[in-house]
mmCIF file of C-alpha atoms in Angstrom:
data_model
loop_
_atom_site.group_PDB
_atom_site.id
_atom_site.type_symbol
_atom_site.label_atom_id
_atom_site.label_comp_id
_atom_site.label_asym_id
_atom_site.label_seq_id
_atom_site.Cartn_x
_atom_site.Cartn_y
_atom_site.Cartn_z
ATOM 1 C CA UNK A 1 -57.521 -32.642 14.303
ATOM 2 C CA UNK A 2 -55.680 -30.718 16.772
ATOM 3 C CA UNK A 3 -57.781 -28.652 19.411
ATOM 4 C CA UNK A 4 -55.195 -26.556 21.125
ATOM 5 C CA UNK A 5 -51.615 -25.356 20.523
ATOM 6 C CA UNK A 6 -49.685 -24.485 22.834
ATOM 7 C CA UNK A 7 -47.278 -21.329 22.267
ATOM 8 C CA UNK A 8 -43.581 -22.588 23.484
ATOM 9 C CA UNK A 9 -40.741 -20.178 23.841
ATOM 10 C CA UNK A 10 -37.538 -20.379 25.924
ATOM 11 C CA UNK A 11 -34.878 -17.945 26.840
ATOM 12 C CA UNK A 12 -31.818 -19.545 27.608
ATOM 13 C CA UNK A 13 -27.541 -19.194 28.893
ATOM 14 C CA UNK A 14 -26.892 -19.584 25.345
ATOM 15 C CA UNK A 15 -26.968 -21.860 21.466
ATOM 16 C CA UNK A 16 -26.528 -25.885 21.449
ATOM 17 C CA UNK A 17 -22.996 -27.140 21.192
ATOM 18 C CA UNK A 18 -21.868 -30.465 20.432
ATOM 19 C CA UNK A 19 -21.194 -30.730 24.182
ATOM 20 C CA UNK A 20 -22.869 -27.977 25.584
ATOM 21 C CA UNK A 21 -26.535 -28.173 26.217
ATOM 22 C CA UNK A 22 -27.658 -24.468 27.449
ATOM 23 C CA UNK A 23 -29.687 -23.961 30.202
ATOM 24 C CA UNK A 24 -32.767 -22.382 30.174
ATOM 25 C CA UNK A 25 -33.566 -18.657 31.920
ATOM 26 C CA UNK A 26 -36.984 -18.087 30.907
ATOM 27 C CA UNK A 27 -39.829 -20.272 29.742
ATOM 28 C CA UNK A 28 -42.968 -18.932 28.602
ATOM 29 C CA UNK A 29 -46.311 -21.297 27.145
ATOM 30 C CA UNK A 30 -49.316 -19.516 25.423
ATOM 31 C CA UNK A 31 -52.485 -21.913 24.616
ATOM 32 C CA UNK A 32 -54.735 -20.910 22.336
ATOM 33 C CA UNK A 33 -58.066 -23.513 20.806
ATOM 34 C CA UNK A 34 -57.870 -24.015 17.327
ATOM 35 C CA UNK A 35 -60.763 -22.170 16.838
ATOM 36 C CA UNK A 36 -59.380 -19.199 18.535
ATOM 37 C CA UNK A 37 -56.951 -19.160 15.352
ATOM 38 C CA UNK A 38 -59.392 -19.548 12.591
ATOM 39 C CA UNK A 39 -61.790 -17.445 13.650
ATOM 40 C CA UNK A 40 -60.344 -14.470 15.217
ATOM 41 C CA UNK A 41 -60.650 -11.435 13.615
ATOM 42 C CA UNK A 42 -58.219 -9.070 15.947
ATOM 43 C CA UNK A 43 -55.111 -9.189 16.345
ATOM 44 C CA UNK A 44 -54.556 -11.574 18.855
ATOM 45 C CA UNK A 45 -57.523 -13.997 19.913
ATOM 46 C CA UNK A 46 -59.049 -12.627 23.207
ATOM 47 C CA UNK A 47 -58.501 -15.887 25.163
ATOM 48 C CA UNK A 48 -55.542 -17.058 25.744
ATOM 49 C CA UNK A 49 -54.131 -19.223 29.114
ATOM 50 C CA UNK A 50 -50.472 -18.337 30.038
ATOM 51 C CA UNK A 51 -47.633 -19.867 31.999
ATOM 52 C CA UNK A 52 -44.865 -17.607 32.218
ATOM 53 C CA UNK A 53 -42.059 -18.708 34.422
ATOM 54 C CA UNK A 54 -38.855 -16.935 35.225
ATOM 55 C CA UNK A 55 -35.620 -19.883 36.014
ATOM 56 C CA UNK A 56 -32.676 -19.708 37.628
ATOM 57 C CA UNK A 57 -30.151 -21.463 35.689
ATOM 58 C CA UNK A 58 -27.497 -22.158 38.132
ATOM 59 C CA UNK A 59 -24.316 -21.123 35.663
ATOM 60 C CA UNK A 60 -23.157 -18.033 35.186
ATOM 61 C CA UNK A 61 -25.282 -15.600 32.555
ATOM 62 C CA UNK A 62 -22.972 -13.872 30.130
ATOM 63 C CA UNK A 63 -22.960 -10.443 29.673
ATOM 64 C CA UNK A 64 -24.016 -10.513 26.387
ATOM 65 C CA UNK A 65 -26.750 -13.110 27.076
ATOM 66 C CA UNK A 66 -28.064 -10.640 29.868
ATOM 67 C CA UNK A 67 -27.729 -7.412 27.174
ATOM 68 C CA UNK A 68 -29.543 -9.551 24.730
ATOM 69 C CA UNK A 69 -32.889 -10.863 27.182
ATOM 70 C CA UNK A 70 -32.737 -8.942 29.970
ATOM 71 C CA UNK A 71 -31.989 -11.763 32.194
ATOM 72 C CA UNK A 72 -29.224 -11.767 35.215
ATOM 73 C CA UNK A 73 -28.029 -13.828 37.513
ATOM 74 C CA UNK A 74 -29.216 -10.796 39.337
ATOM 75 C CA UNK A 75 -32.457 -10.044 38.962
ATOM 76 C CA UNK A 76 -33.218 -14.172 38.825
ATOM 77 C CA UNK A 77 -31.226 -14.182 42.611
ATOM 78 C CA UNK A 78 -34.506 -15.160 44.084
ATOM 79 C CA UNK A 79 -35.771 -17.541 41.329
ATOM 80 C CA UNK A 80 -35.907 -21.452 41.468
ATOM 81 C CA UNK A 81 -34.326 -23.313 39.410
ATOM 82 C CA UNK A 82 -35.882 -25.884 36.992
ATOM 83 C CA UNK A 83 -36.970 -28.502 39.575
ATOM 84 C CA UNK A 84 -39.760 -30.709 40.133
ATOM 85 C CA UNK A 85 -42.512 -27.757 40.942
ATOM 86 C CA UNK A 86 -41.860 -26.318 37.420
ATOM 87 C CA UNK A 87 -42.109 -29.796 35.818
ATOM 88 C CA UNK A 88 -45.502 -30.276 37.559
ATOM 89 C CA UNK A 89 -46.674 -26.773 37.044
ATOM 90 C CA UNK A 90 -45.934 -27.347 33.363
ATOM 91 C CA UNK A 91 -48.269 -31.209 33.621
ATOM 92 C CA UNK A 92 -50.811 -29.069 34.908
ATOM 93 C CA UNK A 93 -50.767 -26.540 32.791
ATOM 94 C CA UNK A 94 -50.939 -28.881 30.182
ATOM 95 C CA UNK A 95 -53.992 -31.020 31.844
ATOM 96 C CA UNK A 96 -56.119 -27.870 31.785
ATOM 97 C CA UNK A 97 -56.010 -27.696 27.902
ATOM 98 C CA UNK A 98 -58.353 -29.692 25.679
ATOM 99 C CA UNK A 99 -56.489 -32.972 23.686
ATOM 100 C CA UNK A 100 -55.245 -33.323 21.108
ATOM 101 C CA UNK A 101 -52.668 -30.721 22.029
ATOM 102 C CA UNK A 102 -49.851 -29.582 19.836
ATOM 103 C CA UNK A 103 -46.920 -27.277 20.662
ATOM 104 C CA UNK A 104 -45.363 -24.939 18.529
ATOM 105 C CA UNK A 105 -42.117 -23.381 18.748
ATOM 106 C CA UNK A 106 -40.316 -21.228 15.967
ATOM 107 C CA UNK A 107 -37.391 -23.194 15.434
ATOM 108 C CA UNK A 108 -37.921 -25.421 18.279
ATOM 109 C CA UNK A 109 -36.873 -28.695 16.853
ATOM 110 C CA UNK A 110 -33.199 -27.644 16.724
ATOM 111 C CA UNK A 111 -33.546 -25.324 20.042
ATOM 112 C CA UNK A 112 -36.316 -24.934 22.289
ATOM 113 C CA UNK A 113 -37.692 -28.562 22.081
ATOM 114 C CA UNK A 114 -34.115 -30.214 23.134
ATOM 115 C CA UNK A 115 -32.779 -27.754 25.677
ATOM 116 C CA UNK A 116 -36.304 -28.540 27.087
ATOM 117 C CA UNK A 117 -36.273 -32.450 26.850
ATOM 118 C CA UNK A 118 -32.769 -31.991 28.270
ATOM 119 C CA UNK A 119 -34.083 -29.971 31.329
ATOM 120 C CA UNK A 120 -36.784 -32.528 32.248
ATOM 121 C CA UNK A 121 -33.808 -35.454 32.368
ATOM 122 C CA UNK A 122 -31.232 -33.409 34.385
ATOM 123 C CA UNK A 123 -34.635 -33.749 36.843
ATOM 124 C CA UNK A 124 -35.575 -37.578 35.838
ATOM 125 C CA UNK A 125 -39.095 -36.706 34.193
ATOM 126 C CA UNK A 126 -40.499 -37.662 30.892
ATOM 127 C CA UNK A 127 -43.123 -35.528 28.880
ATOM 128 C CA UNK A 128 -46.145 -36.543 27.573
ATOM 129 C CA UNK A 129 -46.020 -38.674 24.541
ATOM 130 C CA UNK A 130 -49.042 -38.042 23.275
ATOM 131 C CA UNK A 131 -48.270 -34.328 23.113
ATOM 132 C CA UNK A 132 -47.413 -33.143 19.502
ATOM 133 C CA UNK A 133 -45.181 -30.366 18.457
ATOM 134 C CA UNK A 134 -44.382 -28.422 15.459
ATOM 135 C CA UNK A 135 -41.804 -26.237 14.250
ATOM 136 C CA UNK A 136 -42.876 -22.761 13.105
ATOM 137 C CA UNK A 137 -40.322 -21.795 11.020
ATOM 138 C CA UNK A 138 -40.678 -25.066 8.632
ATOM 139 C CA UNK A 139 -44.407 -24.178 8.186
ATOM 140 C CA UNK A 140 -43.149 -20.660 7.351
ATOM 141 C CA UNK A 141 -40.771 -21.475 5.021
ATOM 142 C CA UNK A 142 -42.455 -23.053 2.916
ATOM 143 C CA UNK A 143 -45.517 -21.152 3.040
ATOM 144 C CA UNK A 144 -43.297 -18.548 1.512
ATOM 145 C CA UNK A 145 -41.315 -21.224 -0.671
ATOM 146 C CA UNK A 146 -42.157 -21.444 -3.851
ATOM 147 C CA UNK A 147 -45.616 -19.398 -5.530
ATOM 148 C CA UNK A 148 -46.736 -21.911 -8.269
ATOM 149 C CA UNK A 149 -50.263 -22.554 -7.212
ATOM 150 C CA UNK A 150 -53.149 -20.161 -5.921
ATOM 151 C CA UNK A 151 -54.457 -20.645 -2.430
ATOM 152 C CA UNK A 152 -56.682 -18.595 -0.600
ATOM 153 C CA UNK A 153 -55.316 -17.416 2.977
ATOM 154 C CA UNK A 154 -57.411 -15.247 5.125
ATOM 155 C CA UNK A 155 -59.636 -14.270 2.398
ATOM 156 C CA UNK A 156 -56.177 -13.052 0.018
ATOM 157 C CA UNK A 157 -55.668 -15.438 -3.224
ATOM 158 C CA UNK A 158 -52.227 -16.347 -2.644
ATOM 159 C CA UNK A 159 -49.462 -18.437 -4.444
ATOM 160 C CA UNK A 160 -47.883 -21.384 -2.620
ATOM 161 C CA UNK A 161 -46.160 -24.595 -3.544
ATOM 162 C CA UNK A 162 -48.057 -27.553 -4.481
ATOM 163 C CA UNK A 163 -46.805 -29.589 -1.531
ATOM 164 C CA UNK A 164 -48.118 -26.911 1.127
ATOM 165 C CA UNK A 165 -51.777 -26.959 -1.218
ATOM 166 C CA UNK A 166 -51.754 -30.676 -0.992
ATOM 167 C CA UNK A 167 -51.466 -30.544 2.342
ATOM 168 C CA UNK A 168 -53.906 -27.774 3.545
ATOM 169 C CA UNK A 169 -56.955 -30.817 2.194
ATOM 170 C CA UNK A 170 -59.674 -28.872 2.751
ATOM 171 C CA UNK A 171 -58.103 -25.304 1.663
ATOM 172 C CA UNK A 172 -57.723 -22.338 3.528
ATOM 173 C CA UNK A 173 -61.047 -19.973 3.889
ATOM 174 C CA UNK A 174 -61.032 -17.306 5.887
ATOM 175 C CA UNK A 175 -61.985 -13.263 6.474
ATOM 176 C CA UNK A 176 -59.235 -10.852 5.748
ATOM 177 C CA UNK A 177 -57.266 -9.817 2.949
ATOM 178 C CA UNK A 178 -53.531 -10.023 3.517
ATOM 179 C CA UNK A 179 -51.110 -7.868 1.494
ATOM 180 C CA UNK A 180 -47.787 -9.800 2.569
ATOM 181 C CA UNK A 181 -48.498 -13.068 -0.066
ATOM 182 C CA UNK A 182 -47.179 -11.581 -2.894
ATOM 183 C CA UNK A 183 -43.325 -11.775 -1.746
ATOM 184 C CA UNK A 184 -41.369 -13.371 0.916
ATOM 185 C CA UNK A 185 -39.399 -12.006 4.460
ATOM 186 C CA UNK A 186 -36.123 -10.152 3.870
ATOM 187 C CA UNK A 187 -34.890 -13.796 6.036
ATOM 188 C CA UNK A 188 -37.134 -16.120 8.072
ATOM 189 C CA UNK A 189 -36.429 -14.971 11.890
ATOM 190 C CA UNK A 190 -39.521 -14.238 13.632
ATOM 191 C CA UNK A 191 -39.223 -10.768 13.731
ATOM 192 C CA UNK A 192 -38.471 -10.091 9.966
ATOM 193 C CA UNK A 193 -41.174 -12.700 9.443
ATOM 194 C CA UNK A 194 -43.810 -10.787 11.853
ATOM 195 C CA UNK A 195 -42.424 -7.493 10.002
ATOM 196 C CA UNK A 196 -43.093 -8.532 6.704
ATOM 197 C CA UNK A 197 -46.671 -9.455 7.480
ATOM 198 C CA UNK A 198 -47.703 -6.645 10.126
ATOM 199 C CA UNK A 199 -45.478 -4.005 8.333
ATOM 200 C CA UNK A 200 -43.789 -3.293 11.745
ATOM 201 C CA UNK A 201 -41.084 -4.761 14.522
ATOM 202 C CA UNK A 202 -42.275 -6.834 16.895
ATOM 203 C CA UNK A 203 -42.296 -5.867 20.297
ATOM 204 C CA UNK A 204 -40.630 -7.694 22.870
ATOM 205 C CA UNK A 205 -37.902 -9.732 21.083
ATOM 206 C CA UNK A 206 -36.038 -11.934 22.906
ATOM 207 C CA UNK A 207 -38.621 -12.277 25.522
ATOM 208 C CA UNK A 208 -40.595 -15.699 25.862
ATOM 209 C CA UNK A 209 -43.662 -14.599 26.055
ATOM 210 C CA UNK A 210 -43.313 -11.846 23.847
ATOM 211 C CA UNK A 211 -42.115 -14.408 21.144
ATOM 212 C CA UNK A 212 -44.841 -16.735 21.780
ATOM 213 C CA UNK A 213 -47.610 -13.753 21.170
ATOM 214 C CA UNK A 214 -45.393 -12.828 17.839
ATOM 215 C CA UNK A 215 -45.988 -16.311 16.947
ATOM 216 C CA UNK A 216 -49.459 -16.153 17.617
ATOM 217 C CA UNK A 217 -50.225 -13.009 15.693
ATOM 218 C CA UNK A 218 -48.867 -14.946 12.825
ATOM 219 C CA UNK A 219 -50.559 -18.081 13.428
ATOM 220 C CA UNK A 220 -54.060 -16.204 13.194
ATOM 221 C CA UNK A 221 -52.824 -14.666 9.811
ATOM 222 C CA UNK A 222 -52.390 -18.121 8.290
ATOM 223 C CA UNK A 223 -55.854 -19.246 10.139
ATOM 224 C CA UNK A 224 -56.568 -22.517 8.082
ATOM 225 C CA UNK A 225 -53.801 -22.938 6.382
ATOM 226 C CA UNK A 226 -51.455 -23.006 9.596
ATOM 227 C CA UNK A 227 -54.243 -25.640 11.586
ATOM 228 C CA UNK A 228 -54.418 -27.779 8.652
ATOM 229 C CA UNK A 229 -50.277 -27.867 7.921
ATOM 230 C CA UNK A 230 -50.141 -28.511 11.779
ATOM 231 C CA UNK A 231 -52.606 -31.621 11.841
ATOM 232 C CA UNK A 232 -50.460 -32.855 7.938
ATOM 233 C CA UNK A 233 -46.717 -32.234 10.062
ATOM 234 C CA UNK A 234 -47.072 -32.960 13.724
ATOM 235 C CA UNK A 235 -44.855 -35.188 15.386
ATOM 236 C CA UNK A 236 -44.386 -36.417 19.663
ATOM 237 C CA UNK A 237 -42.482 -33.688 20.944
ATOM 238 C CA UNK A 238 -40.479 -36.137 23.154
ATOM 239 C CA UNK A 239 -39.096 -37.085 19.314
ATOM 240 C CA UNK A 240 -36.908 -33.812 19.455
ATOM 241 C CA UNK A 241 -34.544 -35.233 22.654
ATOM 242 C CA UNK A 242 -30.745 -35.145 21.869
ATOM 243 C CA UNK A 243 -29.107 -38.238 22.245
#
Protein backbone atom coordinates (compact mmCIF):
# COMPACT_ATOMS: atom_id res chain seq x y z
CA UNK A 1 0.00 0.00 0.00
CA UNK A 2 1.08 3.42 -0.55
CA UNK A 3 1.93 5.60 2.64
CA UNK A 4 2.35 9.05 1.24
CA UNK A 5 1.44 10.99 -1.92
CA UNK A 6 3.00 13.54 -2.87
CA UNK A 7 0.93 16.61 -4.43
CA UNK A 8 2.92 17.59 -7.87
CA UNK A 9 2.07 20.69 -9.78
CA UNK A 10 4.13 22.75 -12.25
CA UNK A 11 3.71 26.09 -13.84
CA UNK A 12 5.48 26.34 -16.89
CA UNK A 13 6.66 28.82 -20.43
CA UNK A 14 4.01 26.97 -22.07
CA UNK A 15 2.10 23.20 -23.63
CA UNK A 16 4.39 20.20 -25.10
CA UNK A 17 5.15 20.38 -28.77
CA UNK A 18 6.49 17.81 -30.89
CA UNK A 19 9.77 19.74 -30.59
CA UNK A 20 9.24 21.99 -27.94
CA UNK A 21 9.60 20.81 -24.43
CA UNK A 22 8.44 23.92 -22.09
CA UNK A 23 10.26 24.97 -19.34
CA UNK A 24 9.12 25.07 -16.08
CA UNK A 25 8.39 28.57 -13.90
CA UNK A 26 6.98 27.26 -10.84
CA UNK A 27 7.04 23.92 -9.09
CA UNK A 28 5.11 23.25 -6.12
CA UNK A 29 5.00 19.45 -4.03
CA UNK A 30 2.35 18.87 -1.23
CA UNK A 31 2.80 15.43 0.87
CA UNK A 32 0.19 14.25 2.62
CA UNK A 33 0.15 10.22 4.62
CA UNK A 34 -2.41 8.15 3.39
CA UNK A 35 -4.07 8.29 6.43
CA UNK A 36 -4.25 11.98 6.37
CA UNK A 37 -6.70 11.29 3.28
CA UNK A 38 -8.94 8.70 4.72
CA UNK A 39 -9.43 10.01 7.77
CA UNK A 40 -9.72 13.65 7.63
CA UNK A 41 -12.77 15.11 8.28
CA UNK A 42 -12.00 19.02 7.26
CA UNK A 43 -11.38 20.27 4.45
CA UNK A 44 -7.93 19.87 3.98
CA UNK A 45 -5.91 17.42 6.38
CA UNK A 46 -4.09 19.60 9.02
CA UNK A 47 -0.60 18.23 8.18
CA UNK A 48 0.76 18.69 5.28
CA UNK A 49 4.86 19.21 4.30
CA UNK A 50 5.39 21.70 1.38
CA UNK A 51 8.08 22.53 -1.14
CA UNK A 52 7.19 25.42 -3.06
CA UNK A 53 9.84 26.69 -5.37
CA UNK A 54 9.74 29.65 -7.66
CA UNK A 55 12.29 28.92 -11.23
CA UNK A 56 13.74 30.95 -13.49
CA UNK A 57 13.33 29.52 -16.80
CA UNK A 58 15.93 31.18 -18.80
CA UNK A 59 13.55 31.90 -22.14
CA UNK A 60 11.50 34.50 -22.53
CA UNK A 61 7.81 34.31 -20.61
CA UNK A 62 5.01 35.28 -22.95
CA UNK A 63 2.70 37.74 -22.18
CA UNK A 64 -0.04 35.64 -22.09
CA UNK A 65 1.79 32.96 -20.05
CA UNK A 66 2.59 35.82 -17.44
CA UNK A 67 -1.42 37.11 -17.62
CA UNK A 68 -2.36 33.54 -17.15
CA UNK A 69 0.15 32.53 -13.74
CA UNK A 70 1.37 35.50 -12.63
CA UNK A 71 4.84 34.68 -13.48
CA UNK A 72 7.53 37.21 -15.25
CA UNK A 73 10.68 37.19 -16.29
CA UNK A 74 10.38 40.05 -13.91
CA UNK A 75 9.40 39.27 -10.80
CA UNK A 76 11.56 35.69 -11.21
CA UNK A 77 14.83 38.32 -12.06
CA UNK A 78 16.34 37.10 -8.89
CA UNK A 79 15.33 33.38 -9.07
CA UNK A 80 17.64 30.34 -9.93
CA UNK A 81 17.12 28.42 -12.43
CA UNK A 82 16.46 24.62 -12.30
CA UNK A 83 19.98 23.48 -11.29
CA UNK A 84 21.48 21.02 -9.13
CA UNK A 85 20.27 22.73 -5.59
CA UNK A 86 16.61 22.32 -6.75
CA UNK A 87 17.24 18.70 -7.86
CA UNK A 88 18.69 17.96 -4.37
CA UNK A 89 16.20 20.02 -2.50
CA UNK A 90 13.55 17.98 -4.32
CA UNK A 91 15.77 14.24 -3.09
CA UNK A 92 15.43 15.63 0.17
CA UNK A 93 12.26 16.56 0.23
CA UNK A 94 11.43 13.35 -0.92
CA UNK A 95 13.77 11.40 1.80
CA UNK A 96 11.78 13.06 4.58
CA UNK A 97 8.50 11.28 3.50
CA UNK A 98 7.62 7.74 4.56
CA UNK A 99 7.98 4.85 1.44
CA UNK A 100 6.15 3.73 -0.49
CA UNK A 101 5.63 7.17 -1.95
CA UNK A 102 3.40 7.98 -4.85
CA UNK A 103 3.00 11.27 -6.75
CA UNK A 104 0.04 12.60 -8.14
CA UNK A 105 -0.42 15.11 -10.69
CA UNK A 106 -3.78 16.05 -12.53
CA UNK A 107 -2.89 15.31 -15.90
CA UNK A 108 0.67 14.81 -15.24
CA UNK A 109 1.42 11.91 -17.45
CA UNK A 110 1.00 14.01 -20.62
CA UNK A 111 2.39 17.37 -18.81
CA UNK A 112 3.81 17.80 -15.54
CA UNK A 113 5.58 14.35 -15.27
CA UNK A 114 7.65 14.90 -18.74
CA UNK A 115 8.45 18.59 -18.67
CA UNK A 116 9.79 17.40 -15.23
CA UNK A 117 11.80 14.23 -16.34
CA UNK A 118 12.97 16.58 -19.10
CA UNK A 119 14.25 19.23 -16.54
CA UNK A 120 16.25 16.70 -14.46
CA UNK A 121 18.22 15.56 -17.96
CA UNK A 122 18.92 19.12 -19.28
CA UNK A 123 20.87 18.85 -15.56
CA UNK A 124 22.14 15.00 -15.96
CA UNK A 125 20.03 13.57 -12.90
CA UNK A 126 17.75 10.65 -12.72
CA UNK A 127 14.69 10.34 -10.26
CA UNK A 128 13.97 7.79 -8.07
CA UNK A 129 12.68 4.64 -9.54
CA UNK A 130 11.06 3.39 -6.91
CA UNK A 131 8.89 6.50 -6.69
CA UNK A 132 5.32 5.92 -8.13
CA UNK A 133 3.06 8.38 -9.75
CA UNK A 134 -0.44 8.68 -10.78
CA UNK A 135 -2.48 10.72 -12.92
CA UNK A 136 -5.46 12.48 -11.32
CA UNK A 137 -7.53 13.11 -13.98
CA UNK A 138 -7.67 9.22 -15.15
CA UNK A 139 -8.82 8.33 -11.57
CA UNK A 140 -11.40 11.12 -12.04
CA UNK A 141 -12.68 10.18 -15.07
CA UNK A 142 -13.64 7.27 -14.48
CA UNK A 143 -14.84 7.70 -11.11
CA UNK A 144 -17.40 9.78 -12.89
CA UNK A 145 -17.54 7.31 -16.01
CA UNK A 146 -20.09 5.22 -16.13
CA UNK A 147 -22.88 4.72 -12.83
CA UNK A 148 -23.80 0.96 -13.17
CA UNK A 149 -22.84 -0.30 -9.79
CA UNK A 150 -23.34 1.17 -6.14
CA UNK A 151 -20.30 2.08 -4.13
CA UNK A 152 -20.12 3.79 -1.04
CA UNK A 153 -17.74 7.01 -1.05
CA UNK A 154 -17.35 9.03 2.03
CA UNK A 155 -20.31 7.61 3.63
CA UNK A 156 -22.70 8.62 0.11
CA UNK A 157 -23.98 5.31 -1.85
CA UNK A 158 -22.73 6.15 -5.13
CA UNK A 159 -22.82 4.61 -8.72
CA UNK A 160 -19.54 3.80 -10.47
CA UNK A 161 -18.36 1.45 -13.16
CA UNK A 162 -17.60 -2.03 -12.42
CA UNK A 163 -13.93 -1.68 -13.34
CA UNK A 164 -13.36 1.28 -10.71
CA UNK A 165 -15.54 -1.28 -7.95
CA UNK A 166 -13.25 -4.07 -8.89
CA UNK A 167 -10.56 -2.18 -8.24
CA UNK A 168 -11.32 -0.29 -4.93
CA UNK A 169 -10.94 -4.47 -3.25
CA UNK A 170 -11.79 -3.66 -0.07
CA UNK A 171 -14.58 -0.84 -0.88
CA UNK A 172 -14.69 2.56 0.04
CA UNK A 173 -15.98 3.38 3.84
CA UNK A 174 -15.84 6.48 5.05
CA UNK A 175 -17.71 9.59 7.15
CA UNK A 176 -19.46 12.12 5.04
CA UNK A 177 -22.20 12.24 2.74
CA UNK A 178 -21.33 13.73 -0.63
CA UNK A 179 -24.03 15.28 -2.84
CA UNK A 180 -21.81 15.52 -6.15
CA UNK A 181 -22.18 11.37 -7.05
CA UNK A 182 -25.25 11.59 -8.63
CA UNK A 183 -23.91 13.43 -11.95
CA UNK A 184 -20.67 14.23 -13.48
CA UNK A 185 -18.38 17.81 -14.01
CA UNK A 186 -19.66 20.16 -16.72
CA UNK A 187 -15.73 18.85 -18.25
CA UNK A 188 -12.92 17.23 -16.24
CA UNK A 189 -10.37 20.32 -15.58
CA UNK A 190 -9.59 20.64 -12.06
CA UNK A 191 -11.44 23.51 -11.39
CA UNK A 192 -14.86 22.42 -12.91
CA UNK A 193 -14.02 19.13 -11.23
CA UNK A 194 -13.32 20.88 -7.64
CA UNK A 195 -16.60 23.03 -8.55
CA UNK A 196 -18.77 20.31 -9.08
CA UNK A 197 -17.88 18.67 -5.79
CA UNK A 198 -17.37 21.83 -3.40
CA UNK A 199 -20.17 23.80 -5.25
CA UNK A 200 -17.64 26.70 -5.72
CA UNK A 201 -14.32 27.93 -7.88
CA UNK A 202 -11.29 27.07 -6.69
CA UNK A 203 -9.04 29.54 -5.52
CA UNK A 204 -5.77 30.01 -6.86
CA UNK A 205 -5.88 28.51 -10.40
CA UNK A 206 -3.00 28.39 -12.23
CA UNK A 207 -0.85 28.49 -9.23
CA UNK A 208 1.21 25.27 -8.20
CA UNK A 209 0.52 25.10 -5.02
CA UNK A 210 -2.82 26.27 -5.20
CA UNK A 211 -3.51 23.34 -7.70
CA UNK A 212 -1.88 20.85 -5.62
CA UNK A 213 -4.27 21.86 -2.42
CA UNK A 214 -7.37 21.72 -5.12
CA UNK A 215 -6.18 18.33 -5.72
CA UNK A 216 -5.98 17.52 -2.28
CA UNK A 217 -9.39 18.73 -1.25
CA UNK A 218 -10.55 16.27 -3.78
CA UNK A 219 -8.41 13.50 -2.87
CA UNK A 220 -9.93 13.57 0.81
CA UNK A 221 -13.49 13.52 -0.83
CA UNK A 222 -12.75 10.21 -2.55
CA UNK A 223 -10.86 9.00 0.86
CA UNK A 224 -10.76 5.14 0.12
CA UNK A 225 -11.71 4.96 -3.00
CA UNK A 226 -8.85 7.38 -4.35
CA UNK A 227 -5.94 5.31 -1.93
CA UNK A 228 -7.16 2.09 -3.10
CA UNK A 229 -7.40 3.16 -7.16
CA UNK A 230 -3.85 4.66 -6.43
CA UNK A 231 -2.23 1.35 -4.95
CA UNK A 232 -4.58 -0.80 -8.29
CA UNK A 233 -2.91 2.13 -11.04
CA UNK A 234 0.49 3.27 -9.93
CA UNK A 235 3.28 3.18 -12.13
CA UNK A 236 7.52 4.54 -11.76
CA UNK A 237 7.18 8.02 -12.47
CA UNK A 238 10.53 7.95 -14.39
CA UNK A 239 8.01 5.77 -16.94
CA UNK A 240 6.44 9.21 -18.07
CA UNK A 241 10.05 10.57 -19.79
CA UNK A 242 9.64 11.63 -23.50
CA UNK A 243 11.82 9.99 -25.73
Amino acid sequence: MIRTFIFFDLETTGLIGKTFMPKVTEMSLIAVSRSAICDTTDILPRVLHKLVLPIHPNVHISEGIETLTGLSNTNLEEVQHFNCEVYNLIIHFVKRQIAPICFVAYNGNKFDYPIFLSELKNINKNFCEDILSIDMLHLIKEFFSTKQSGMEVNGAQTATSNSFRAENKRGAIARRKLDFTNSKPTNFKLSSVCKHIFGTDPENVHNAEGDCLSMIRCATQLGNSFVEWADYKAVPLINHSKQ
